[in-house]
Amino acid sequence: MDTNTLFQETNASPQSNSKETPLKLVIVGHVDHGKSTFIGRMLYDTDSIEPEKLDKIQRICKDQHKPFEFAFLLDALEEEQLQGITIDTTQIRFKTPKRPFLIIDTPGHKEFLKNMVTGAANASLALVLIDALEGIQEQSKRHSYLLSFLGIQHIMVLVNKMDLIQYEENRFNEICEEYTNFLSTLDINVHQVVPISALNGDNIVFPSMQMPWYTGPTVLSFLETFQATEPVVQAQNFLRLPVQDVYKFDHRRIITGRIENGNLSVGDKIKVLPLGHEATIQSIEAWPDSDSNITTSATTGHTVGITLDYPLFIERGNVIVDSQYAPQPAQYLWANLFWMQKAPASMEKRYKLKLGSQEVSVFIQEIKRVLKTDTMTFVSNPRQIAQFDTAEVLLRVERPIIADNFHEISRTGRFVLVDEYNVAGGGVVLSTNPLIADEIVLETESIQLSDR
Amino acid sequence: MDQVSTLEEESLYIIREAYHKIENLGMLWSIGKDSTVLMWLTRKAFFGHVPFPVIHIDTSFKIPEMIAYRDRMAEEWDFNLIVGQNTEALKEGMDYTKGRLNCCSALKTAALKQVIAQHQIDGILLGIRHDEEGSRSKERIFSSRNQAFEWDIKDQPPEFWDTYRTDFPPGDHVRVHPLLKWSELDIWPYIERHNIPLIDLYFANADGKRYRSLGCAPCTSPIQSHARSVREIIEELETIKSSERAGRAQDQEDLHAMEKLRLAGYM
């Protein structure tokens, strides 16, 4: 890969305004590779920090007899500042004349991986920081793997602390090569690799004087023009409206939910799964009334309230779909599972699967193989899944649910597993099947499941 | 969808999720702009209804206009208002001269605890936002507190793909933060878009002063401003560089004042 090439030329709007949705960036990487410092530098160099905040950080650093610490802008907790680490994720917004940004900081310690996942899951672009001196470390790899797991397909790599290696091009190229080789095994687009020094501000907002050999964009100028391209899939028009609740505050019986995929309009014929009863959308309700007069259709992302022409029995957990394109409810799911809880995932235990508003008891019927995310090696036919590992599993749900292939309809193709009170793991659906387990095993042996 | 609409949709989803998952839900209304937006969103989520009690913690030191406004809105918007007050602490003479953090703990945190116990509330909606202050920036949307009201900041649950932790051991109570992802500069355009009625204190008076953040009279100061309308406030905020809570004296008591208050149950 040519590290100095911009993969995408764009036409971002020249002027940002408060209505424009910010570009969501997540900063990931190994502990102490400089994530929080990078963000602090970015904010400082774009003049985005309130003077009182700078002042407060100066006082804290003085209290602790430390030099000024950019990281404290985001590491706001006392414990974080005392230990000089990031414990939990946070987000901060800033904008340049070109566009608004939302930066999500994440912890680099393995112990706080669930906080990293919490932050990263919403991003459209990830910035992976790698320490030029230390090179690629455990979390550099694990984080990038988890990004692809979470469905984040775009990353930018920042080789940080170039000042510590005298801004040397060879070492930079070595890291680029090693990392790009690793990433080529994941389904991720690397858009740009930039050599930076967060501490000194090289190539972040201002081009570096120290690295004339680097002719690519600064981090900021890349971000200002970046446009995420979302793959166009045929399934994008298929309606998925999981029922969140049914209200009867007055004469109306309003069915509410968020449209996770597709569109709906008054007059559409729908089907309510899993039972499959049909009806027609009579109205889209809204408050205040002035809003409802104009609402006759709604699309992905809208939280709607609708009424039907026929009083079907409907409850939370049902899924409303287009009557012509109704998916089959599934009893078995092949999925990629990421395990976050200390106690390993076990085939003997019952968990609760939450997919949107659907909640159902689930067993792990089969663990095909585990990927140890510290060494990035596979283990075949394991009995359990340890914390922070991922695995390809066959899940059996106690009653049929509506689930989609994650790569076709991502929002209804992902779920979490709850163990007692805690969210223990997250997963993405690779395929669904209403058949019994034996038949599935036979079938899948002939299908090449994704090798990721 | 633009930024504010995206946030609105997410908040509606969260409010409905809380209403379904939490049996005895309440909502905290501070009378300020954020929780008034939360009130608006609640009415929107439930098609004009507020199907749970609205709690106001009255320290007795609130700026007087706030109380008058509160009572007027309760009538106009027709919700069940619960006023919580730590009368015992007040009898013993608690006020900010006993230390601002002590005062906040007694008149706000303890008063909230009392209301929650008295009305057996197991979850509350709050209008806090991530950009207000450091410890709030680290919050979850569904954030549980143990029986002692404590917040375990070092071990928060994962929260991703719009899935919240909604299963709790008995005795825990839940804070739900539908506005967590909003910033001050989303709140005001939203108020403008829907023409949401706000207390006059936010708008510049004849002396060229207005409140940017509301609280108790002794600990809250107005800022210099000539912004008399929502539009003018938005224009002012686009250029202003000081922080929103600069006029809140309790935040300045200690470098981690809010974190300390919040670990023990403060809003």
Coordinates of N, CA and C in Angstrom, one line a residue, chain A residues 17-22 24 47-53 56 59-60 63-64 74-81 86-93 95 102 105 112 114-115 117-119 121-122 149-151 244-245 247 249-250 252 254 256-258 260 285-288 291 299-306 316 338 340 352 354 356-357 359 406 411 414-416 418 420-428, chain B residues 1-10 12-21 39-51 77 130-140 151 153-170 180-186 189 192-194 212 231 234 238 240-246 251-252 254-260 263:
Chain A
N17 N -21.8 23.7 10.1 CA -22.8 24.4 10.9 C -23.3 23.5 12.0
S18 N -24.0 24.0 12.9 CA -24.4 23.2 14.1 C -25.4 22.1 13.7
K19 N -26.0 22.1 12.5 CA -26.9 21.1 12.2 C -26.3 19.9 11.5
E20 N -25.1 20.1 11.0 CA -24.4 19.0 10.3 C -24.0 17.9 11.3
T21 N -24.2 16.7 11.0 CA -23.8 15.6 11.8 C -22.3 15.4 11.9
P22 N -21.7 15.4 13.1 CA -20.2 15.3 13.1 C -19.7 14.0 12.7
K24 N -17.7 10.9 13.3 CA -17.4 10.2 14.6 C -16.1 9.4 14.5
D47 N -7.6 25.2 18.6 CA -8.1 26.2 19.4 C -9.5 25.9 19.9
S48 N -9.6 24.6 20.4 CA -11.0 24.2 20.8 C -11.2 24.0 22.3
I49 N -10.2 24.5 23.0 CA -10.3 24.2 24.5 C -10.7 25.5 25.2
E50 N -11.6 25.3 26.1 CA -12.1 26.5 26.9 C -10.9 26.9 27.8
P51 N -10.7 28.2 28.0 CA -9.6 28.6 28.8 C -9.7 28.1 30.2
E52 N -10.9 28.0 30.8 CA -11.0 27.6 32.2 C -10.5 26.1 32.3
K53 N -10.8 25.3 31.2 CA -10.3 23.9 31.3 C -8.8 23.9 31.3
K56 N -7.7 24.8 34.6 CA -7.9 23.7 35.6 C -6.9 22.7 35.5
R59 N -3.7 23.7 37.0 CA -3.7 23.6 38.4 C -3.5 22.2 38.9
I60 N -4.2 21.2 38.2 CA -4.1 19.8 38.6 C -2.6 19.3 38.4
D63 N -0.5 20.7 41.1 CA -0.8 19.9 42.3 C 0.0 18.6 42.3
Q64 N 0.1 18.0 41.2 CA 0.8 16.7 41.1 C 2.3 16.8 40.7
L74 N -9.3 14.8 28.7 CA -10.3 13.7 28.6 C -10.3 12.8 29.7
D75 N -9.1 12.6 30.3 CA -9.0 11.7 31.5 C -9.4 12.5 32.7
A76 N -10.7 12.7 32.8 CA -11.2 13.7 33.8 C -11.3 13.1 35.2
L77 N -11.4 11.8 35.3 CA -11.6 11.2 36.6 C -10.3 11.4 37.4
E78 N -10.5 11.5 38.7 CA -9.4 11.7 39.6 C -8.4 10.5 39.5
E79 N -9.0 9.3 39.5 CA -8.1 8.1 39.4 C -7.3 8.1 38.1
E80 N -8.0 8.5 37.1 CA -7.3 8.5 35.8 C -6.1 9.5 35.8
Q81 N -6.3 10.6 36.5 CA -5.2 11.6 36.5 C -4.1 11.2 37.4
T86 N -6.3 6.0 31.1 CA -7.7 6.2 30.7 C -8.4 5.0 31.2
I87 N -9.4 5.2 32.0 CA -10.2 4.1 32.5 C -11.5 3.9 31.7
D88 N -12.1 5.0 31.4 CA -13.4 4.9 30.7 C -13.4 5.8 29.4
T89 N -14.3 5.4 28.6 CA -14.4 6.1 27.3 C -15.1 7.4 27.5
T90 N -14.8 8.4 26.6 CA -15.5 9.6 26.7 C -15.5 10.2 25.3
Q91 N -16.3 11.2 25.1 CA -16.3 11.8 23.8 C -16.3 13.3 23.9
I92 N -15.8 13.9 22.9 CA -15.6 15.4 22.9 C -15.8 15.9 21.5
R93 N -16.5 17.0 21.4 CA -16.7 17.5 20.0 C -15.8 18.8 19.8
K95 N -15.0 21.6 16.2 CA -15.2 21.8 14.8 C -14.2 22.7 14.2
L102 N -16.6 14.5 16.2 CA -16.9 14.0 17.5 C -15.8 13.0 17.7
D105 N -12.6 8.9 22.8 CA -11.3 8.4 23.4 C -11.7 7.0 24.1
F112 N -9.8 -2.7 30.6 CA -11.0 -1.8 30.3 C -11.5 -2.0 28.9
K114 N -14.0 -3.5 27.7 CA -15.4 -3.3 27.5 C -15.7 -1.8 27.4
N115 N -14.9 -1.0 28.0 CA -15.1 0.5 27.8 C -14.7 0.9 26.4
V117 N -14.9 -1.0 23.8 CA -15.9 -1.4 22.9 C -17.1 -0.5 22.9
T118 N -17.5 0.0 24.1 CA -18.5 0.9 24.3 C -18.3 2.2 23.5
G119 N -17.1 2.6 23.5 CA -16.8 3.9 22.8 C -16.7 3.6 21.3
A121 N -18.0 1.4 19.2 CA -19.0 0.8 18.4 C -19.8 1.8 17.6
N122 N -19.7 3.1 18.0 CA -20.5 4.1 17.3 C -19.7 4.9 16.2
F149 N -14.8 -6.4 13.9 CA -15.9 -7.2 14.5 C -17.1 -6.3 14.7
L150 N -16.8 -5.1 15.2 CA -17.9 -4.2 15.5 C -18.6 -3.6 14.2
G151 N -17.9 -3.8 13.1 CA -18.5 -3.3 11.8 C -17.9 -2.0 11.4
Q244 N -41.2 -1.8 20.2 CA -40.6 -1.4 21.5 C -41.7 -1.5 22.6
D245 N -42.9 -1.0 22.2 CA -43.9 -1.0 23.2 C -45.3 -0.7 22.5
Y247 N -48.8 1.4 23.4 CA -49.4 2.4 24.4 C -50.9 2.5 24.1
F249 N -52.7 5.3 26.0 CA -52.9 6.4 26.9 C -54.3 7.0 26.7
D250 N -54.8 6.9 25.5 CA -56.1 7.5 25.2 C -56.9 6.5 24.2
R252 N -56.4 5.8 21.3 CA -55.5 5.2 20.3 C -54.7 4.1 20.8
I254 N -51.3 2.7 20.2 CA -50.2 3.1 19.4 C -49.0 2.1 19.5
T256 N -45.2 1.4 19.1 CA -44.0 2.2 18.9 C -42.8 1.3 18.7
G257 N -41.8 1.9 18.0 CA -40.5 1.2 17.8 C -39.7 2.1 16.9
R258 N -38.4 1.7 16.8 CA -37.5 2.4 15.9 C -37.3 1.6 14.6
E260 N -35.4 0.1 12.1 CA -34.0 -0.2 12.1 C -33.5 -0.4 10.6
E285 N -48.5 8.3 14.2 CA -48.9 9.2 15.3 C -47.7 10.1 15.7
A286 N -48.0 11.3 16.1 CA -46.9 12.1 16.6 C -47.5 13.2 17.6
W287 N -46.6 13.7 18.4 CA -46.9 14.8 19.2 C -45.8 15.9 19.1
P288 N -46.1 17.1 19.1 CA -47.4 17.8 19.1 C -48.1 17.5 17.8
D291 N -46.9 18.2 14.3 CA -46.0 17.3 13.6 C -46.7 16.2 12.9
T299 N -38.6 6.7 7.9 CA -37.5 5.9 7.4 C -36.5 5.4 8.5
T300 N -35.5 4.7 8.1 CA -34.5 4.2 9.0 C -34.1 5.2 10.0
G301 N -34.1 4.8 11.3 CA -33.6 5.7 12.4 C -34.7 6.4 13.0
H302 N -35.9 6.5 12.4 CA -37.0 7.2 13.1 C -37.7 6.3 14.1
T303 N -38.0 6.9 15.3 CA -38.7 6.2 16.3 C -40.2 6.6 16.0
V304 N -41.0 5.6 15.7 CA -42.3 6.0 15.2 C -43.4 5.4 16.2
G305 N -44.6 5.9 16.1 CA -45.8 5.3 16.7 C -46.8 5.1 15.6
I306 N -47.2 3.9 15.4 CA -48.2 3.7 14.3 C -49.5 3.1 14.8
R316 N -44.2 -6.2 22.7 CA -42.8 -5.9 22.5 C -42.1 -7.2 22.1
F338 N -18.2 -12.2 20.7 CA -17.0 -11.6 21.4 C -17.4 -11.6 22.9
M340 N -16.8 -10.7 26.8 CA -16.3 -9.7 27.6 C -16.2 -10.0 29.1
K352 N -29.2 -14.9 28.1 CA -30.3 -14.1 27.5 C -29.8 -13.4 26.3
K354 N -30.3 -10.5 23.6 CA -31.0 -9.3 23.3 C -30.7 -8.8 21.9
G356 N -32.2 -6.0 19.6 CA -33.2 -4.9 19.6 C -34.1 -5.1 20.8
S357 N -35.4 -5.2 20.5 CA -36.4 -5.4 21.6 C -36.7 -6.8 21.8
E359 N -36.0 -10.4 23.2 CA -35.2 -11.0 24.3 C -35.6 -12.5 24.4
F406 N -25.6 -10.0 9.5 CA -25.0 -8.7 9.8 C -24.5 -8.0 8.6
R411 N -28.1 -3.6 11.6 CA -28.7 -3.2 12.8 C -29.6 -4.3 13.4
R414 N -27.1 -7.9 14.9 CA -26.2 -7.9 16.0 C -26.9 -7.9 17.3
F415 N -26.3 -8.5 18.3 CA -27.0 -8.8 19.5 C -26.0 -8.8 20.7
V416 N -26.5 -8.8 21.9 CA -25.7 -9.0 23.1 C -26.2 -10.2 23.8
V418 N -26.6 -11.7 27.7 CA -26.7 -11.2 29.1 C -26.6 -12.5 30.0
E420 N -27.1 -13.4 33.7 CA -27.8 -12.8 34.9 C -28.1 -11.4 34.7
Y421 N -27.3 -10.5 35.3 CA -27.6 -9.0 35.1 C -26.6 -8.3 34.2
N422 N -25.6 -9.0 33.7 CA -24.6 -8.3 33.0 C -24.5 -8.6 31.5
V423 N -24.2 -7.6 30.7 CA -23.9 -7.8 29.3 C -22.5 -8.5 29.3
A424 N -22.6 -9.8 28.8 CA -21.4 -10.6 28.9 C -20.6 -10.7 27.6
G425 N -21.4 -10.5 26.5 CA -20.7 -10.6 25.2 C -21.6 -10.0 24.1
G426 N -21.0 -9.8 23.0 CA -21.7 -9.2 21.8 C -21.5 -10.1 20.6
G427 N -22.4 -10.1 19.7 CA -22.2 -11.0 18.6 C -22.8 -10.4 17.3
V428 N -22.3 -10.9 16.2 CA -22.9 -10.6 14.9 C -23.4 -11.9 14.2
Chain B
M1 N -31.2 12.7 8.1 CA -31.5 13.4 9.4 C -30.3 14.3 9.8
D2 N -30.6 15.5 10.3 CA -29.5 16.3 10.8 C -29.2 15.9 12.2
Q3 N -28.2 16.5 12.8 CA -27.6 16.2 14.1 C -28.7 16.2 15.2
V4 N -29.4 17.3 15.2 CA -30.4 17.4 16.3 C -31.5 16.4 16.2
S5 N -31.9 16.1 15.0 CA -33.0 15.1 14.8 C -32.5 13.7 15.2
T6 N -31.2 13.4 14.8 CA -30.7 12.1 15.2 C -30.6 12.0 16.7
L7 N -30.2 13.0 17.4 CA -30.2 12.9 18.9 C -31.6 12.8 19.4
E8 N -32.5 13.5 18.9 CA -33.9 13.4 19.3 C -34.5 12.0 19.2
E9 N -34.2 11.4 18.1 CA -34.7 10.0 17.9 C -34.1 9.1 18.9
E10 N -32.8 9.2 19.1 CA -32.2 8.3 20.1 C -32.7 8.5 21.5
L12 N -35.7 9.6 22.3 CA -37.1 9.1 22.4 C -37.0 7.6 22.6
Y13 N -36.1 6.9 21.9 CA -35.9 5.5 22.1 C -35.5 5.1 23.5
I14 N -34.6 5.9 24.0 CA -34.1 5.7 25.4 C -35.2 5.9 26.4
I15 N -36.0 6.9 26.3 CA -37.1 7.2 27.2 C -38.1 6.1 27.2
R16 N -38.4 5.6 26.0 CA -39.4 4.5 26.0 C -38.8 3.2 26.5
E17 N -37.5 3.0 26.3 CA -36.9 1.8 26.8 C -36.9 1.9 28.4
A18 N -36.6 3.0 28.9 CA -36.6 3.2 30.4 C -38.1 2.9 30.9
Y19 N -39.0 3.4 30.3 CA -40.4 3.3 30.7 C -40.8 1.8 30.7
H20 N -40.4 1.1 29.7 CA -40.7 -0.3 29.6 C -40.0 -1.1 30.7
K21 N -38.7 -0.8 30.9 CA -37.8 -1.7 31.7 C -37.9 -1.4 33.2
M39 N -38.3 16.9 29.5 CA -39.8 16.9 29.7 C -40.5 16.9 28.3
W40 N -40.0 17.8 27.5 CA -40.6 17.9 26.1 C -40.5 16.6 25.4
L41 N -39.4 16.0 25.4 CA -39.1 14.7 24.8 C -40.0 13.6 25.4
T42 N -40.2 13.6 26.7 CA -41.1 12.7 27.3 C -42.5 12.8 26.8
R43 N -43.0 14.0 26.7 CA -44.3 14.2 26.2 C -44.4 13.7 24.8
K44 N -43.3 13.9 24.0 CA -43.3 13.5 22.6 C -43.3 11.9 22.6
A45 N -42.5 11.3 23.5 CA -42.4 9.9 23.5 C -43.7 9.2 23.8
F46 N -44.5 9.9 24.6 CA -45.8 9.3 25.1 C -47.0 10.0 24.5
F47 N -46.8 10.7 23.4 CA -47.9 11.3 22.7 C -48.7 12.3 23.5
G48 N -47.9 13.1 24.3 CA -48.6 14.2 25.0 C -48.7 13.9 26.5
H49 N -48.4 12.7 26.9 CA -48.6 12.3 28.3 C -47.3 12.3 29.0
V50 N -47.3 12.4 30.3 CA -46.2 12.2 31.2 C -46.5 11.1 32.2
P51 N -46.3 9.8 31.8 CA -46.8 8.7 32.5 C -46.1 8.3 33.8
W77 N -48.7 21.8 31.9 CA -48.3 20.6 31.2 C -48.9 19.3 31.9
H130 N -23.0 15.0 28.5 CA -21.6 14.6 28.6 C -20.7 15.9 28.6
D131 N -21.1 16.9 27.9 CA -20.1 18.0 27.8 C -20.2 19.0 28.9
E132 N -21.0 18.7 29.9 CA -21.1 19.7 31.0 C -19.9 19.7 31.9
E133 N -19.3 18.5 32.1 CA -18.3 18.4 33.2 C -17.7 17.0 33.1
G134 N -16.5 16.8 33.6 CA -15.7 15.6 33.4 C -16.3 14.3 33.8
S135 N -16.9 14.2 35.0 CA -17.4 13.0 35.4 C -18.6 12.6 34.7
R136 N -19.4 13.6 34.3 CA -20.6 13.3 33.5 C -20.2 12.8 32.1
S137 N -19.0 13.2 31.6 CA -18.6 12.7 30.3 C -18.3 11.2 30.3
K138 N -18.1 10.7 31.5 CA -17.8 9.3 31.5 C -19.0 8.4 31.8
E139 N -20.1 9.0 31.8 CA -21.3 8.2 32.2 C -21.8 7.3 31.1
R140 N -22.7 6.3 31.6 CA -23.4 5.5 30.6 C -24.9 6.1 30.5
W151 N -21.8 5.0 42.9 CA -21.6 4.8 41.5 C -20.2 4.2 41.3
I153 N -17.5 3.8 39.3 CA -17.0 4.5 38.1 C -15.9 3.6 37.4
K154 N -15.3 2.7 38.2 CA -14.2 2.0 37.6 C -14.7 0.7 36.9
D155 N -15.9 0.4 37.1 CA -16.4 -0.9 36.5 C -17.8 -0.6 35.9
Q156 N -17.9 0.1 34.9 CA -19.2 0.4 34.3 C -19.5 -0.7 33.2
P157 N -20.8 -0.9 33.0 CA -21.1 -2.0 32.0 C -20.8 -1.5 30.6
P158 N -20.5 -2.5 29.7 CA -20.4 -2.2 28.3 C -21.8 -1.7 27.8
E159 N -21.7 -0.7 26.9 CA -23.0 -0.2 26.4 C -22.7 0.1 24.9
F160 N -23.2 -0.8 24.0 CA -22.9 -0.6 22.6 C -24.1 -1.1 21.8
W161 N -24.1 -0.7 20.5 CA -25.1 -1.1 19.6 C -26.5 -0.8 20.1
D162 N -26.7 0.3 20.8 CA -28.0 0.7 21.4 C -28.6 -0.3 22.3
T163 N -27.7 -1.1 22.9 CA -28.2 -2.1 23.9 C -27.7 -1.6 25.2
Y164 N -28.7 -1.5 26.1 CA -28.3 -0.9 27.4 C -28.4 -2.1 28.5
R165 N -27.7 -1.9 29.5 CA -27.9 -2.9 30.6 C -29.2 -2.5 31.4
T166 N -30.1 -3.4 31.2 CA -31.4 -3.1 31.8 C -31.8 -4.2 32.8
D167 N -30.9 -5.1 33.2 CA -31.2 -6.1 34.2 C -30.4 -5.7 35.5
F168 N -31.1 -5.7 36.6 CA -30.4 -5.2 37.8 C -30.7 -6.1 39.0
P169 N -29.7 -6.2 39.9 CA -30.0 -6.9 41.1 C -31.0 -6.1 42.0
P170 N -31.8 -6.8 42.8 CA -32.8 -6.1 43.6 C -32.1 -5.1 44.5
L180 N -27.5 12.4 27.3 CA -26.1 12.3 27.5 C -25.3 12.7 26.3
K181 N -25.7 12.4 25.1 CA -24.9 12.7 23.9 C -25.1 14.1 23.4
W182 N -26.1 14.8 24.0 CA -26.4 16.1 23.5 C -25.3 17.1 24.0
S183 N -25.1 18.2 23.3 CA -24.2 19.2 23.8 C -25.1 20.5 24.0
E184 N -24.5 21.5 24.6 CA -25.2 22.7 24.9 C -25.7 23.3 23.5
L185 N -24.9 23.1 22.5 CA -25.2 23.7 21.2 C -26.2 22.8 20.4
D186 N -26.7 21.7 21.0 CA -27.8 20.9 20.4 C -29.1 21.3 21.1
P189 N -30.6 24.8 19.7 CA -31.3 24.7 18.5 C -32.6 23.9 18.6
E192 N -35.2 26.1 20.0 CA -35.6 27.0 19.0 C -36.6 26.3 18.0
R193 N -36.2 25.1 17.6 CA -37.0 24.4 16.6 C -38.4 24.2 17.0
H194 N -38.6 23.8 18.3 CA -39.9 23.4 18.8 C -40.5 24.5 19.7
R212 N -26.6 31.2 32.4 CA -26.3 30.2 31.4 C -26.6 28.8 31.9
R231 N -32.4 32.5 19.5 CA -31.5 32.7 18.4 C -30.2 33.5 18.8
I234 N -27.9 31.2 20.8 CA -27.2 30.3 19.9 C -26.0 31.1 19.3
E238 N -22.0 30.3 19.9 CA -21.1 29.9 18.8 C -19.7 30.6 19.0
I240 N -18.6 32.1 22.2 CA -18.1 32.2 23.6 C -17.1 31.1 23.8
K241 N -16.1 31.4 24.7 CA -15.1 30.4 25.0 C -15.1 29.9 26.4
S242 N -15.9 30.5 27.3 CA -15.9 30.1 28.7 C -16.8 28.8 28.8
S243 N -16.7 28.1 29.9 CA -17.5 26.9 30.0 C -18.9 27.2 30.6
E244 N -19.8 26.3 30.3 CA -21.2 26.4 30.7 C -21.4 26.6 32.2
R245 N -20.7 25.8 33.0 CA -20.9 25.8 34.4 C -19.9 26.7 35.1
A246 N -19.3 27.6 34.4 CA -18.4 28.5 35.1 C -19.1 29.3 36.2
D251 N -18.8 23.7 41.7 CA -17.8 23.0 40.8 C -16.4 23.5 41.1
Q252 N -16.3 24.7 41.7 CA -14.9 25.3 41.9 C -14.4 25.0 43.3
D254 N -13.3 22.2 44.6 CA -12.3 21.2 44.6 C -12.1 20.8 43.2
L255 N -10.8 20.4 42.8 CA -10.5 20.1 41.4 C -11.4 18.9 40.9
H256 N -11.9 18.1 41.8 CA -12.7 17.0 41.3 C -14.1 17.0 42.1
A257 N -14.6 18.3 42.3 CA -15.7 18.4 43.2 C -16.9 17.6 42.7
M258 N -17.2 17.8 41.4 CA -18.4 17.1 40.8 C -18.3 15.6 40.9
E259 N -17.1 15.1 40.6 CA -16.9 13.7 40.6 C -17.2 13.2 42.0
K260 N -16.6 13.9 43.0 CA -16.8 13.4 44.4 C -18.3 13.4 44.8
L263 N -20.1 10.5 42.8 CA -19.8 9.2 43.3 C -20.7 8.8 44.4

